[in-house]
GROMACS .gro file of C-alpha atoms in nm:
model
  111
    1MET     CA    1  -2.226  -6.985  -5.580
    2VAL     CA    2  -1.923  -6.796  -5.453
    3GLN     CA    3  -2.060  -6.473  -5.599
    4GLU     CA    4  -2.389  -6.522  -5.415
    5GLU     CA    5  -2.203  -6.561  -5.085
    6ILE     CA    6  -2.004  -6.243  -5.148
    7VAL     CA    7  -2.324  -6.053  -5.224
    8ARG     CA    8  -2.483  -6.197  -4.909
    9GLN     CA    9  -2.189  -6.083  -4.698
   10ALA     CA   10  -2.197  -5.736  -4.856
   11VAL     CA   11  -2.567  -5.712  -4.769
   12LEU     CA   12  -2.494  -5.824  -4.411
   13PHE     CA   13  -2.218  -5.562  -4.385
   14SER     CA   14  -2.461  -5.293  -4.505
   15GLN     CA   15  -2.724  -5.409  -4.258
   16ALA     CA   16  -2.469  -5.401  -3.976
   17ALA     CA   17  -2.372  -5.046  -4.078
   18ALA     CA   18  -2.740  -4.946  -4.074
   19LEU     CA   19  -2.778  -5.104  -3.729
   20GLY     CA   20  -2.476  -4.911  -3.602
   21ALA     CA   21  -2.612  -4.584  -3.740
   22GLY     CA   22  -2.955  -4.657  -3.593
   23LEU     CA   23  -2.809  -4.728  -3.252
   24LEU     CA   24  -2.622  -4.399  -3.252
   25ALA     CA   25  -2.935  -4.217  -3.366
   26LEU     CA   26  -3.103  -4.361  -3.059
   27TYR     CA   27  -2.810  -4.240  -2.849
   28ASP     CA   28  -2.853  -3.890  -2.995
   29VAL     CA   29  -3.214  -3.897  -2.873
   30LEU     CA   30  -3.081  -3.984  -2.528
   31ARG     CA   31  -2.829  -3.699  -2.550
   32ILE     CA   32  -3.099  -3.451  -2.649
   33ILE     CA   33  -3.316  -3.563  -2.357
   34ARG     CA   34  -3.018  -3.510  -2.127
   35ARG     CA   35  -2.981  -3.154  -2.252
   36LEU     CA   36  -3.348  -3.080  -2.199
   37ILE     CA   37  -3.371  -3.247  -1.856
   38ARG     CA   38  -3.071  -3.221  -1.625
   39HIS     CA   39  -2.927  -3.553  -1.506
   40ASN     CA   40  -2.678  -3.615  -1.231
   41ALA     CA   41  -2.365  -3.821  -1.295
   42ALA     CA   42  -2.514  -4.141  -1.153
   43ALA     CA   43  -2.819  -4.117  -1.380
   44VAL     CA   44  -2.600  -4.055  -1.684
   45ALA     CA   45  -2.381  -4.354  -1.595
   46ALA     CA   46  -2.684  -4.579  -1.546
   47GLU     CA   47  -2.840  -4.463  -1.874
   48ASP     CA   48  -2.514  -4.522  -2.060
   49LEU     CA   49  -2.473  -4.867  -1.909
   50LEU     CA   50  -2.827  -4.966  -2.003
   51PHE     CA   51  -2.789  -4.820  -2.351
   52TRP     CA   52  -2.467  -5.008  -2.427
   53VAL     CA   53  -2.607  -5.332  -2.285
   54PHE     CA   54  -2.902  -5.282  -2.521
   55CYS     CA   55  -2.657  -5.222  -2.809
   56GLY     CA   56  -2.471  -5.542  -2.729
   57ILE     CA   57  -2.793  -5.741  -2.719
   58ALA     CA   58  -2.913  -5.582  -3.044
   59MET     CA   59  -2.583  -5.656  -3.219
   60PHE     CA   60  -2.569  -6.012  -3.090
   61GLY     CA   61  -2.933  -6.068  -3.189
   62PHE     CA   62  -2.862  -5.935  -3.537
   63MET     CA   63  -2.562  -6.163  -3.582
   64TYR     CA   64  -2.746  -6.460  -3.437
   65ARG     CA   65  -3.051  -6.410  -3.656
   66GLU     CA   66  -2.884  -6.306  -3.981
   67ASN     CA   67  -2.561  -6.505  -3.970
   68ASP     CA   68  -2.675  -6.832  -3.811
   69GLY     CA   69  -2.526  -6.742  -3.476
   70VAL     CA   70  -2.174  -6.695  -3.611
   71ILE     CA   71  -2.007  -6.385  -3.470
   72ARG     CA   72  -1.802  -6.235  -3.753
   73GLY     CA   73  -1.555  -5.953  -3.715
   74PHE     CA   74  -1.661  -5.786  -4.039
   75LEU     CA   75  -2.011  -5.737  -3.897
   76VAL     CA   76  -1.872  -5.560  -3.591
   77LEU     CA   77  -1.658  -5.353  -3.827
   78GLY     CA   78  -1.970  -5.274  -4.034
   79ALA     CA   79  -2.155  -5.153  -3.725
   80ALA     CA   80  -1.856  -4.940  -3.626
   81ALA     CA   81  -1.840  -4.797  -3.979
   82GLY     CA   82  -2.209  -4.711  -3.964
   83MET     CA   83  -2.160  -4.540  -3.629
   84LEU     CA   84  -1.865  -4.343  -3.762
   85LEU     CA   85  -2.050  -4.233  -4.076
   86TYR     CA   86  -2.357  -4.137  -3.875
   87THR     CA   87  -2.143  -3.931  -3.639
   88MET     CA   88  -1.960  -3.753  -3.921
   89ILE     CA   89  -2.265  -3.685  -4.140
   90VAL     CA   90  -2.578  -3.665  -3.926
   91SER     CA   91  -2.510  -3.645  -3.553
   92ARG     CA   92  -2.306  -3.326  -3.550
   93ARG     CA   93  -2.571  -3.143  -3.749
   94ILE     CA   94  -2.853  -3.257  -3.523
   95LEU     CA   95  -2.672  -3.164  -3.205
   96LYS     CA   96  -2.558  -2.827  -3.343
   97LYS     CA   97  -2.915  -2.749  -3.442
   98LYS     CA   98  -3.034  -2.839  -3.091
   99ARG     CA   99  -2.763  -2.617  -2.937
  100PHE     CA  100  -2.872  -2.327  -3.159
  101GLN     CA  101  -3.236  -2.377  -3.061
  102LYS     CA  102  -3.140  -2.388  -2.694
  103ARG     CA  103  -2.951  -2.057  -2.725
  104ILE     CA  104  -3.252  -1.895  -2.888
  105GLU     CA  105  -3.478  -2.024  -2.609
  106LYS     CA  106  -3.242  -1.884  -2.343
  107LYS     CA  107  -3.234  -1.544  -2.513
  108SER     CA  108  -3.611  -1.531  -2.545
  109GLN     CA  109  -3.656  -1.627  -2.177
  110SER     CA  110  -3.414  -1.359  -2.060
  111ARG     CA  111  -3.613  -1.080  -2.226
   0.00000   0.00000   0.00000
């Protein structure tokens, strides 16, 4: 019985990490759109506010649905760990690739 609960919590932690990584992947999409289409500071601030409100609702909904409405610190930590891992492993590569593509486009347009 205790072992089942530990496994359940490990699964919840993994799901929270996946949610955190998914949310940052969505933020990378927003960042790429910002690079393709210029935004003023007010638009960026509004987009960020809406994005993080969405993240809060998504995280709360996950905890409410999967953990019977109990907000647990280890789930927030799991989401933060997923965000950190996504940033270290995936995000930098995606954004560097987009920067490289943008440089190539600028060079080809200047010819």
